[in-house]
C-alpha positions in Angstrom: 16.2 0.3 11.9 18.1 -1.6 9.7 18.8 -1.1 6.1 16.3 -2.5 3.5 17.0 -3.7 0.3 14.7 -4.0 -2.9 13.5 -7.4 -3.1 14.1 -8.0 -6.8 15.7 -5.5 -9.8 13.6 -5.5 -13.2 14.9 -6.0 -16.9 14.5 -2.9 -19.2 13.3 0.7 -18.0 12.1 1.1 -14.3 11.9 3.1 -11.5 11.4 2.3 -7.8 10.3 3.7 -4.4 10.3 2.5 -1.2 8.3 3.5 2.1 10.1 2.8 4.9 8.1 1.8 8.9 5.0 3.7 8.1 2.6 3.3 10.7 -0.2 1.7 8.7 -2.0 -1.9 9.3 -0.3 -4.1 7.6 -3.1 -6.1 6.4 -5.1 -3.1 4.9 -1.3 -2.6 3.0 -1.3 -5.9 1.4 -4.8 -5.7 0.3 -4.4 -2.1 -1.3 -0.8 -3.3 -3.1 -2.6 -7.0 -4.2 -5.4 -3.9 -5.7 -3.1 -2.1 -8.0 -1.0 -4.1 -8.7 -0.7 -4.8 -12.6 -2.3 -1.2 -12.7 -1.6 1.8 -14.9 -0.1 4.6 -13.0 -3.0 7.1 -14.0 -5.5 4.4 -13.0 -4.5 3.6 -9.8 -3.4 7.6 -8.6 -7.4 7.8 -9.1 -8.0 4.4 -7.6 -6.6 5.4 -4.3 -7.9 8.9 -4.6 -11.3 7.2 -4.8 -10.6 5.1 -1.7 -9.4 7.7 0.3 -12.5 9.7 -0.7 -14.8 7.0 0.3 -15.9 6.3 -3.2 -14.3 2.5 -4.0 -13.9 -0.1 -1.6 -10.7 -2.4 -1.6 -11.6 -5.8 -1.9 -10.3 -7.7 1.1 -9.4 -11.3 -0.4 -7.6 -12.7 2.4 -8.6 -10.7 5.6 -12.4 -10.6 5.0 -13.7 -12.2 8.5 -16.3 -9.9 9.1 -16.0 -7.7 6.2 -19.4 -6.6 4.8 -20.1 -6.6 0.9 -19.7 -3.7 -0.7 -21.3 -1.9 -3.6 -19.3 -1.5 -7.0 -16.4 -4.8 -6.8 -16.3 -6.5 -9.5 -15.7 -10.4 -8.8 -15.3 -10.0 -5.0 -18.0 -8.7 -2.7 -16.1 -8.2 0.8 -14.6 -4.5 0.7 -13.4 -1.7 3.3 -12.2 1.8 2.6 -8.7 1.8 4.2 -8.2 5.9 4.1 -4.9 5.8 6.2 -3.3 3.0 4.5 -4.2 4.2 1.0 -2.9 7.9 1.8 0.5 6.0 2.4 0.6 3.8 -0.4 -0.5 7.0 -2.8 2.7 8.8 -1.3 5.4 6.2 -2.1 3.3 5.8 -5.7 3.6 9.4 -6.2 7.2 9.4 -5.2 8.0 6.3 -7.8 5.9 8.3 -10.6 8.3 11.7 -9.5 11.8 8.9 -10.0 10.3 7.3 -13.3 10.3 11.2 -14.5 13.3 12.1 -13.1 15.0 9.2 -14.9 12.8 10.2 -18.8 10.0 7.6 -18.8 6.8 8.2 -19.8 4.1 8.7 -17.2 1.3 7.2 -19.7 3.1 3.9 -20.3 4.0 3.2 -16.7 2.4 0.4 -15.1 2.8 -1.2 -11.3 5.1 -3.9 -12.2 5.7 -4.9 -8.3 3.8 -3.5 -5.1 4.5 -5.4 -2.3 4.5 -5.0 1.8 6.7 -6.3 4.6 6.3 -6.3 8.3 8.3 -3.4 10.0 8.9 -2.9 13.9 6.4 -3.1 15.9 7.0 -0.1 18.7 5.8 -1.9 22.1 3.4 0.2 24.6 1.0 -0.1 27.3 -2.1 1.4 28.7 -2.9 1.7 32.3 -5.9 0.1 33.2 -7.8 -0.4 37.0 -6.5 -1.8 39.9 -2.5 -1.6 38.7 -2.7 -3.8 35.0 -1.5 -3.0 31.8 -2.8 -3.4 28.7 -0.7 -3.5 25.6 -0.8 -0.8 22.7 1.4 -1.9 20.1 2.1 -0.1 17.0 2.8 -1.6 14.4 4.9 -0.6 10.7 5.1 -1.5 7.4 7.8 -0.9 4.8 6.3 -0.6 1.3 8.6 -1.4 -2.0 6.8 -0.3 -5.4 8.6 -0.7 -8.9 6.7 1.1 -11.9 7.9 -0.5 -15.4 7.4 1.1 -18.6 5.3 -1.1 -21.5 6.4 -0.5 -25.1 
């Protein structure tokens, strides 16, 4: 694994966090960082609690091929409930929010100035199927990068 770096370094008060290869769909991550991003910190902790509780759907803007509508979005119909990939993304939030403290901001002013996903590894394997073939099983990762500003 080689070492990441933060993709950009914000003017004024901040704080940062970064989860490193999780092993999360990468498409569910972008959809759930495109969600709360711009959020408060307070609103999107119970955004994701929601999701993961199978109470708010994620809108799925860009990988919606067969995504049904779903009740309660606002502007966007096509939704899932990502549970795995929103546990993740709550973690690396809750670990920002535990930085932004540790360096005296203000938990009620902080907002998700930057939430953005790349593509990790991908670990290769293969499942044995009939008469001697192999089917792949990849896993693959997904290196989050969040960076909570503080509004005046």
């Amino acid at each position: 694994m080689g070492r990441l770096n933060y993709s950009i370094t914000p003017e004024g008060r901040f704080a940062r966090a970064m989860g490193v290869e999780l092993p999360i769909s990468p498409k569910h991550a972008r959809e759930i960082c495109r969600a709360i991003r711009g959020m408060k910190v307070e609103a999107a902790e119970r955004f994701l609690q929601d999701v993961i509780a199978l109470k708010r759907a994620v809108p799925f803007r860009r990988y919606n091929r067969n995504v049904p509508h779903r009740h309660g979005l606002v502007g966007w119909p096509a939704g899932r409930f990502p549970q795995k990939a929103a546990r993740a993304v709550l973690r690396v939030l809750e670990n920002a929010i535990g930085n932004a403290e540790y360096k005296g901001l203000e938990k009620e002013r902080l907002v998700i100035g930057y939430a953005n996903t790349k593509k990790g590894r991908t670990f290769r394997g293969w499942m044995p199927r009939a008469m001697g073939r192999a089917t792949p099983k990849n896993q693959e990762t997904v290196s989050i990068e969040m960076i909570l500003t503080e509004v005046r």
